[in-house]
PDB file of C-alpha atoms in Angstrom:
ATOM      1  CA  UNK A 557      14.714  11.603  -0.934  1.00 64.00           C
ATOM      2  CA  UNK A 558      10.915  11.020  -1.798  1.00 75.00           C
ATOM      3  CA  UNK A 559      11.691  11.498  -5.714  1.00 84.00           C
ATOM      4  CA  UNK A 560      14.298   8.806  -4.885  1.00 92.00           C
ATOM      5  CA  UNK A 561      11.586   6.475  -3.757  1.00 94.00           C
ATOM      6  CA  UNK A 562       9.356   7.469  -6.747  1.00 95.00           C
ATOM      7  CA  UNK A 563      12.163   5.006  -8.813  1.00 96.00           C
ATOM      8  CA  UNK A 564      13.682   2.790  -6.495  1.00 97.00           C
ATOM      9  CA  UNK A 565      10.559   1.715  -4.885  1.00 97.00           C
ATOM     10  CA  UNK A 566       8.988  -0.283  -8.094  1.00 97.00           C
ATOM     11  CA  UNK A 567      12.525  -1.310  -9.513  1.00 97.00           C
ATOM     12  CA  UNK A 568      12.932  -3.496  -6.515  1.00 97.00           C
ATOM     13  CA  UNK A 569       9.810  -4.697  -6.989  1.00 97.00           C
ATOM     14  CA  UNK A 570      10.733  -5.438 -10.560  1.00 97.00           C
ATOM     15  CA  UNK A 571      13.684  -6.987  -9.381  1.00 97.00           C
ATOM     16  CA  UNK A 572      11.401  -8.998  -6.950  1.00 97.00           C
ATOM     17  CA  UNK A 573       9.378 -10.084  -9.662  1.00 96.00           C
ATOM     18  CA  UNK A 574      12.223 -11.232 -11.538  1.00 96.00           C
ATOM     19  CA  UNK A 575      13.447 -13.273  -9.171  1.00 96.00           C
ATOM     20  CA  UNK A 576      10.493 -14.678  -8.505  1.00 94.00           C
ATOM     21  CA  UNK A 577      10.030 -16.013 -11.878  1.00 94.00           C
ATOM     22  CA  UNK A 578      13.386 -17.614 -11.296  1.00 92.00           C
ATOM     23  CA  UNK A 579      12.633 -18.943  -8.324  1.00 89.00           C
ATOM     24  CA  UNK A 580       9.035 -20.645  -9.692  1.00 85.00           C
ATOM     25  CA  UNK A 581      11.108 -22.490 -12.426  1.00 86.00           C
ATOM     26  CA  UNK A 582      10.837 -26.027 -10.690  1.00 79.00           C
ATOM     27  CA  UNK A 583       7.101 -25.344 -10.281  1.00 79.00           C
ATOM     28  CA  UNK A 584       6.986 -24.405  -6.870  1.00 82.00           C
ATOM     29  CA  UNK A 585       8.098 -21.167  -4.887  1.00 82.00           C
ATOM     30  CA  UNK A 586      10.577 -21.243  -2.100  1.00 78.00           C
ATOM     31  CA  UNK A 587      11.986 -22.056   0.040  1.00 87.00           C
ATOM     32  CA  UNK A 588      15.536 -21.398  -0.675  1.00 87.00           C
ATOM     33  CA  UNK A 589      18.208 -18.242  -1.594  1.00 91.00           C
ATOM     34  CA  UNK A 590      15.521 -17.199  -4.370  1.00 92.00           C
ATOM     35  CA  UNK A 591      12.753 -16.942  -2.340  1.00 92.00           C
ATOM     36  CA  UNK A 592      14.731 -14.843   0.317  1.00 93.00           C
ATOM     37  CA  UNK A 593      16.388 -12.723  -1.412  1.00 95.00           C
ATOM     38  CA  UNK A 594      13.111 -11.802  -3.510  1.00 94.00           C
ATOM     39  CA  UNK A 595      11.752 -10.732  -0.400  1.00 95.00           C
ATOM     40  CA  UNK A 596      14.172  -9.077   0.816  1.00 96.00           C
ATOM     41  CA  UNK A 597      13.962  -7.008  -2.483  1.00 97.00           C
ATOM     42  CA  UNK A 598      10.607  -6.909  -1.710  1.00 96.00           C
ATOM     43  CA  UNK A 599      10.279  -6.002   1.861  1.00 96.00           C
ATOM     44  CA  UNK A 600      13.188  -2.785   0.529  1.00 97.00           C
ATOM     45  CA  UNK A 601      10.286  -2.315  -2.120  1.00 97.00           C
ATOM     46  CA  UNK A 602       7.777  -1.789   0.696  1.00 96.00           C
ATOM     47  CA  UNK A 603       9.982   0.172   2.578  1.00 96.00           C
ATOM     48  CA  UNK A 604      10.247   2.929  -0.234  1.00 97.00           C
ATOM     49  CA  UNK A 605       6.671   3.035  -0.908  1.00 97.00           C
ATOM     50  CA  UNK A 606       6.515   4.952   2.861  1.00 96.00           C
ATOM     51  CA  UNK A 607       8.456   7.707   1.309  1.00 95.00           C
ATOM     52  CA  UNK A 608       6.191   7.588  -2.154  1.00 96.00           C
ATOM     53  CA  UNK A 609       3.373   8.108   0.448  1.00 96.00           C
ATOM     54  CA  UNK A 610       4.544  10.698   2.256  1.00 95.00           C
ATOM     55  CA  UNK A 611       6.078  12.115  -0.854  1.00 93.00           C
ATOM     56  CA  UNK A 612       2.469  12.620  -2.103  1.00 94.00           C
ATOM     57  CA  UNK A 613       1.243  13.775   0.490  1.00 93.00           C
ATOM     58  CA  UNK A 614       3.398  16.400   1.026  1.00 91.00           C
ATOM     59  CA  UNK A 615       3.326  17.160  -3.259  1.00 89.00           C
ATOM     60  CA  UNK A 616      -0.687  17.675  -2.492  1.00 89.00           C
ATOM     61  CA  UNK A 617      -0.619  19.933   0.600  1.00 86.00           C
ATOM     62  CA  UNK A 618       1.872  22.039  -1.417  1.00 85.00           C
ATOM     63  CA  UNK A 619      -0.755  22.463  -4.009  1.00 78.00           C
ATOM     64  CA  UNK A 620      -3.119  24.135  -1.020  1.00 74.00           C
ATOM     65  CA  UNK A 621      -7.035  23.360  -0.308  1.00 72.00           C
ATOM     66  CA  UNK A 622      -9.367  24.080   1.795  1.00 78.00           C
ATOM     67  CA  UNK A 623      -9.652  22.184   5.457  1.00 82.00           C
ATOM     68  CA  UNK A 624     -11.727  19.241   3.982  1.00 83.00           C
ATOM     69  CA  UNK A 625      -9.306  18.559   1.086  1.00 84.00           C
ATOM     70  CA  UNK A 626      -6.780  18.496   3.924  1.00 87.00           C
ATOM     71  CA  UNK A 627      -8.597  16.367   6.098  1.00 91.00           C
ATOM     72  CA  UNK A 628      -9.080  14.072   2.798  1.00 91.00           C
ATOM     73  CA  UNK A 629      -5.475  13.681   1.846  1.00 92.00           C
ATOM     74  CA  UNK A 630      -4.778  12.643   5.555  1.00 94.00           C
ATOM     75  CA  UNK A 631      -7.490   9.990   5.439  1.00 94.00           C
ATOM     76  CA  UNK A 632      -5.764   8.434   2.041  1.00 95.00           C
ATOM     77  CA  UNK A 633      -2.378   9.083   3.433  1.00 96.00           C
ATOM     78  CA  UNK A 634      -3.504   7.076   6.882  1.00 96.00           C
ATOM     79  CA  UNK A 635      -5.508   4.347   4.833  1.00 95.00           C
ATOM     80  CA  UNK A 636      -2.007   3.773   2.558  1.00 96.00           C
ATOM     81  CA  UNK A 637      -0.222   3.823   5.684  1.00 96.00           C
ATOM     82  CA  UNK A 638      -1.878   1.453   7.337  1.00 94.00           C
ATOM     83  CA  UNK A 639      -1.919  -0.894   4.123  1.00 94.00           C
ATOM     84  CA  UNK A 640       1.583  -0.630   3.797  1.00 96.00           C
ATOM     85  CA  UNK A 641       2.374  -1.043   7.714  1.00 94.00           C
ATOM     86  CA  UNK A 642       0.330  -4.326   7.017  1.00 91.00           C
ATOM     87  CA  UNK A 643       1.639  -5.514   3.710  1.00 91.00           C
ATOM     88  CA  UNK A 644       5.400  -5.323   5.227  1.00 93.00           C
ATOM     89  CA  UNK A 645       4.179  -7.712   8.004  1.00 91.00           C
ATOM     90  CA  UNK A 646       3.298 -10.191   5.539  1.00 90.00           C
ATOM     91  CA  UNK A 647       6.676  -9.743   3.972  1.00 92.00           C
ATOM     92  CA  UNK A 648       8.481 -10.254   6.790  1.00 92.00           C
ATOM     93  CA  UNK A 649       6.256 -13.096   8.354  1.00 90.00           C
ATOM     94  CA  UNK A 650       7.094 -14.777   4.610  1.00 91.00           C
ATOM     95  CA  UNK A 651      10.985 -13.944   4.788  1.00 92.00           C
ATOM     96  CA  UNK A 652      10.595 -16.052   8.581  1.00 91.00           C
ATOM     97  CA  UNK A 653       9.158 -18.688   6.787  1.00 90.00           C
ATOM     98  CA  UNK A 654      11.362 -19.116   4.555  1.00 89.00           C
ATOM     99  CA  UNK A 655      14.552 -18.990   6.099  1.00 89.00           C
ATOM    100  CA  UNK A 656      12.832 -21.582   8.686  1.00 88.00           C
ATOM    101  CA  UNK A 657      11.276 -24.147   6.373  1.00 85.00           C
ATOM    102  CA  UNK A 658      13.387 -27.029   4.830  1.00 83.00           C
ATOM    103  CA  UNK A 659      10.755 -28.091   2.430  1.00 85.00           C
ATOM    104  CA  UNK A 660       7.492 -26.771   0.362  1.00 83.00           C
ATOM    105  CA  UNK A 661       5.306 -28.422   3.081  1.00 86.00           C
ATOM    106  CA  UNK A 662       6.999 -27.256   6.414  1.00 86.00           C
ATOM    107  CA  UNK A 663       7.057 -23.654   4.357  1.00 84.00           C
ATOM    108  CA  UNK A 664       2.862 -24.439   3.613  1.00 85.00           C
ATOM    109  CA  UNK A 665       2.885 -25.272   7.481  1.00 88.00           C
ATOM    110  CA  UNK A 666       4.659 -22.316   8.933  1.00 85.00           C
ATOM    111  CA  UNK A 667       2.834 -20.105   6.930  1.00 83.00           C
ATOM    112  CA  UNK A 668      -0.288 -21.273   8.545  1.00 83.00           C
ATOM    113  CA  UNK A 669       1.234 -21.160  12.222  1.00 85.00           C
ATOM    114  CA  UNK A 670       2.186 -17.037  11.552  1.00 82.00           C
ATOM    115  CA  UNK A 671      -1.056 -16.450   9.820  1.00 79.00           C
ATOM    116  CA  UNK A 672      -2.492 -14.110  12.489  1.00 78.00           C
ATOM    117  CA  UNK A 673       1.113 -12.786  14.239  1.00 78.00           C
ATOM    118  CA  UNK A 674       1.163 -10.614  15.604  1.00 79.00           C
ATOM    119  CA  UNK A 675      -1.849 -11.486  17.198  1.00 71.00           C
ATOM    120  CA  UNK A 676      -3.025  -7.818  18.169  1.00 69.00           C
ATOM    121  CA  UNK A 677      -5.558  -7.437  14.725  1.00 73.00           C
ATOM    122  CA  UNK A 678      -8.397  -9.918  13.480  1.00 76.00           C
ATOM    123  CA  UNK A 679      -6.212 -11.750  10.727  1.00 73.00           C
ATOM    124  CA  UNK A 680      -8.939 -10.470   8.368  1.00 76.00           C
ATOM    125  CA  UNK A 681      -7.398  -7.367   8.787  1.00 78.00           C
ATOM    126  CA  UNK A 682      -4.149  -8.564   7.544  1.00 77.00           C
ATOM    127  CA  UNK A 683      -5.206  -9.688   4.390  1.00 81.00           C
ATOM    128  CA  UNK A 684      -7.248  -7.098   3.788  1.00 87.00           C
ATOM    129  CA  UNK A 685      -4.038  -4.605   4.650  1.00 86.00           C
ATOM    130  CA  UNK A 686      -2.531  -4.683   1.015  1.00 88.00           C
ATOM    131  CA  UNK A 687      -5.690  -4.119  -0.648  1.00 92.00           C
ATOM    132  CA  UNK A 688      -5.994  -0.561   1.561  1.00 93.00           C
ATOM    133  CA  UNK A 689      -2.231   0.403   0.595  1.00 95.00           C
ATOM    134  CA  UNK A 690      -3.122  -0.338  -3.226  1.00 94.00           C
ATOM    135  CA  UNK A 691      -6.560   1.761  -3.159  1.00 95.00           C
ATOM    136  CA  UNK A 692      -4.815   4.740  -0.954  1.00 95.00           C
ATOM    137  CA  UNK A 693      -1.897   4.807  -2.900  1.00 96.00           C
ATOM    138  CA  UNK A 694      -4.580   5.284  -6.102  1.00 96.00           C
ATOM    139  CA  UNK A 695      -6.394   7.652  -4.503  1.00 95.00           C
ATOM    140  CA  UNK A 696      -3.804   9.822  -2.868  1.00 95.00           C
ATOM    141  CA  UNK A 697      -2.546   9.838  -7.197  1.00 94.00           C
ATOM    142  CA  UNK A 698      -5.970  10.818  -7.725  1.00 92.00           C
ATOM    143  CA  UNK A 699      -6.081  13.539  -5.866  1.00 90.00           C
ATOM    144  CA  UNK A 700      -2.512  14.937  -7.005  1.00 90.00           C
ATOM    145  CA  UNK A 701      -3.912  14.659 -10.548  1.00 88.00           C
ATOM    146  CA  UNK A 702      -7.003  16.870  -9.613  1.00 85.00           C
ATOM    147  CA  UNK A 703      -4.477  19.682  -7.784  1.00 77.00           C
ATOM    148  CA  UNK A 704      -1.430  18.860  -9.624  1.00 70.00           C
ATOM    149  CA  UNK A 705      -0.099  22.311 -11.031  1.00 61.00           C
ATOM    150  CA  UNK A 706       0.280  22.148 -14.788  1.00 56.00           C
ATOM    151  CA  UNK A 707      -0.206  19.199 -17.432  1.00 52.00           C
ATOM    152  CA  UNK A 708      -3.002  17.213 -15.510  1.00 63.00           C
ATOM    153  CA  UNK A 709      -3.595  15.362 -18.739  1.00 62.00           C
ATOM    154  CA  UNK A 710      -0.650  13.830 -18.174  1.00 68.00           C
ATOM    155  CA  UNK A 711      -0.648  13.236 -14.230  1.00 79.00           C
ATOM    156  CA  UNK A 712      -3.836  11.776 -14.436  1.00 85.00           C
ATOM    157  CA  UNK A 713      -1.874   8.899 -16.397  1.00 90.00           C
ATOM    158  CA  UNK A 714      -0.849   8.211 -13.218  1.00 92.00           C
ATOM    159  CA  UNK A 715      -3.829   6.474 -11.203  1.00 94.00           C
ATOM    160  CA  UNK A 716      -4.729   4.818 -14.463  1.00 94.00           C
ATOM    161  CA  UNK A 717      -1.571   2.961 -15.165  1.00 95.00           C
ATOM    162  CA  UNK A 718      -1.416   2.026 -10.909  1.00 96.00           C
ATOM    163  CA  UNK A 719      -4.872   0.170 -11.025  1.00 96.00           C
ATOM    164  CA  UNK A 720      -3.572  -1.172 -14.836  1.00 96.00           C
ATOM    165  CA  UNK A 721      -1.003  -2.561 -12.850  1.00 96.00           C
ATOM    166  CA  UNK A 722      -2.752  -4.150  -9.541  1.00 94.00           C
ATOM    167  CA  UNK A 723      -5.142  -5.717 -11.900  1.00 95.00           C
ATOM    168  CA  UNK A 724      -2.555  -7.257 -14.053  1.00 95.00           C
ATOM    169  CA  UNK A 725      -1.114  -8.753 -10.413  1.00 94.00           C
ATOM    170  CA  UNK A 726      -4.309  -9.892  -9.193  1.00 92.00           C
ATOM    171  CA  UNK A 727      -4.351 -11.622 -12.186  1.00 94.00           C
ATOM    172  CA  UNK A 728      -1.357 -13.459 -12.458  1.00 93.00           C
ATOM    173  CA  UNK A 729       1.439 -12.816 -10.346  1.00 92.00           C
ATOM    174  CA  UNK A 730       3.755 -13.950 -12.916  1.00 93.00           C
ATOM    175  CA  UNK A 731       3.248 -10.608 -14.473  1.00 96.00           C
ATOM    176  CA  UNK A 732       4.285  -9.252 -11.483  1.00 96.00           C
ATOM    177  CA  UNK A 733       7.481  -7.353 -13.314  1.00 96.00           C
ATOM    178  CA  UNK A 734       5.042  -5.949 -16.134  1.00 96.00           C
ATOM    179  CA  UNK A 735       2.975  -4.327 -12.945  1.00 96.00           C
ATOM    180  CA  UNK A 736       6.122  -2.946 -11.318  1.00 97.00           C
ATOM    181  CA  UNK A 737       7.016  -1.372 -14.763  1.00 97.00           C
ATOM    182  CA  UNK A 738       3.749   0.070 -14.653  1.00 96.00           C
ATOM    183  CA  UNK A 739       3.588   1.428 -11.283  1.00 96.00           C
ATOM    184  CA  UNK A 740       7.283   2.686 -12.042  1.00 96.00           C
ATOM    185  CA  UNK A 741       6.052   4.472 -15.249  1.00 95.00           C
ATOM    186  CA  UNK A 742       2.541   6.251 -13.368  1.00 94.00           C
ATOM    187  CA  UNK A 743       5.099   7.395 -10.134  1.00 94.00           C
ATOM    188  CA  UNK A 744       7.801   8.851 -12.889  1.00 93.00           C
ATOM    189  CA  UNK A 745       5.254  11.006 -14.484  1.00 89.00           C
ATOM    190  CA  UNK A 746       4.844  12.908 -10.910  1.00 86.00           C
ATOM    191  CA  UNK A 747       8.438  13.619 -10.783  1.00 83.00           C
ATOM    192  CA  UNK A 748       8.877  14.217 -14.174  1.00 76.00           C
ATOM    193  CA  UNK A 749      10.062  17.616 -13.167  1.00 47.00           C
ATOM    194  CA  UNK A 750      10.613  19.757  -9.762  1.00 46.00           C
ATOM    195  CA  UNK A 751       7.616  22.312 -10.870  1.00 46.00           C
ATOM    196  CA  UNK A 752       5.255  19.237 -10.539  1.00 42.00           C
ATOM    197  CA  UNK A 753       5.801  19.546  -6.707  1.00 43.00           C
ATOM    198  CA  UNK A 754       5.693  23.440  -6.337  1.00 45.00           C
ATOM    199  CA  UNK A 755       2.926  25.744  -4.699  1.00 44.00           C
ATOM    200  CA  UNK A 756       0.795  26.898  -6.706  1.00 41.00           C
ATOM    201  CA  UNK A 757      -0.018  30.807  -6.032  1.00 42.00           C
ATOM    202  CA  UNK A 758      -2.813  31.373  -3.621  1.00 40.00           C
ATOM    203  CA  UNK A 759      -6.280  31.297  -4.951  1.00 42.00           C
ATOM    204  CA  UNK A 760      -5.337  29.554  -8.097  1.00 39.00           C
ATOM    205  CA  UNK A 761      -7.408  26.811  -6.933  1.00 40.00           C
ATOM    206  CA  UNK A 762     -11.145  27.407  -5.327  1.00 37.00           C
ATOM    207  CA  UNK A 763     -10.966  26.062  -1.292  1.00 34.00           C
ATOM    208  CA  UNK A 764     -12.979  23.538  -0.270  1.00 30.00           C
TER     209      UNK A 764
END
């Protein structure tokens, strides 16, 4: 199931890209069909990138380690987790929005109103969610190219093309499909084949 998430995960967020560019035509996005079926696409996106989590996670414990390796995947795993947990909040606080709003300016109002729901965190936490999914996602692909089995020249593609590809957002998020194609291309390589995600024999890598 987690090498299905590998793909599906960043082609809906192509898809959500795409239709975002549609959407943005008139100059303005949402709200409308577009915008909520983007995020729909998007909030599946999200969705997926639990099981890419926990699919690394589970890829990196099979390579072994001692107890502080272990104890460092779970902090990267928890820190993407969290980010993620955060970053579909947003997703769905923006699908409300835009099924609610009649207009650009109600949707600009709204927005503001859910800013800080639910209100159980500081809403600096909120925005500061997807930026902890994005850097625990890269380092949990860091950390499977350091233990991954065979061909690390190749996994270590991985984190590479992931930042590549958050940069190129945070740039301009009309290049949001060129990022997705990235991300798709770094999360391919680790299932490129089922050996990538076998144990490795014991003592073929030094404990912590």
């Amino acid at each position: 199931m987690s090498r299905i998430a590998f793909h599906l995960a960043p082609a809906l967020m192509l898809a959500y890209g795409v239709v975002r560019l549609i959407d943005g035509r008139d100059g303005q996005h949402g709200p409308g069909p577009a915008w909520t079926v983007g995020h729909l696409l998007f909030f599946g996106s999200l969705v997926l990138y639990g099981g890419v989590i926990a699919g690394l996670y589970g890829r990196i414990r099979a390579t072994g380690g001692g107890t502080a390796r272990r104890v460092a995947t779970g902090v990267m795993t928890a820190v993407a987790g969290f980010g993620l947990v955060t970053f579909v909040r947003v997703t769905i606080v923006d699908l409300v929005v835009g099924v609610r709003a009649a207009d650009a300016a109600e949707k600009s109002a709204l927005a503001d109103r859910y800013a800080d729901v639910p209100a159980v965190l500081p809403q600096a936490v909120y925005e500061i969610g997807p930026v902890l999914f994005m850097l625990g996602l890269v380092a949990l692909l860091v950390q499977y190219a350091v233990r991954a089995p065979g061909g690390r020249a190749v996994t270590a593609l991985s984190p590479v093309l992931v930042v590549l590809s958050f940069v190129t957002i945070t740039l301009d998020l009309d290049l949001l499909p060129a990022g997705a194609a990235l991300i798709w291309i770094a999360l391919a390589i680790c299932t490129r084949d089922r050996s990538s995600s076998a144990p490795v024999p014991a003592g073929a890598h030094a404990a912590v």
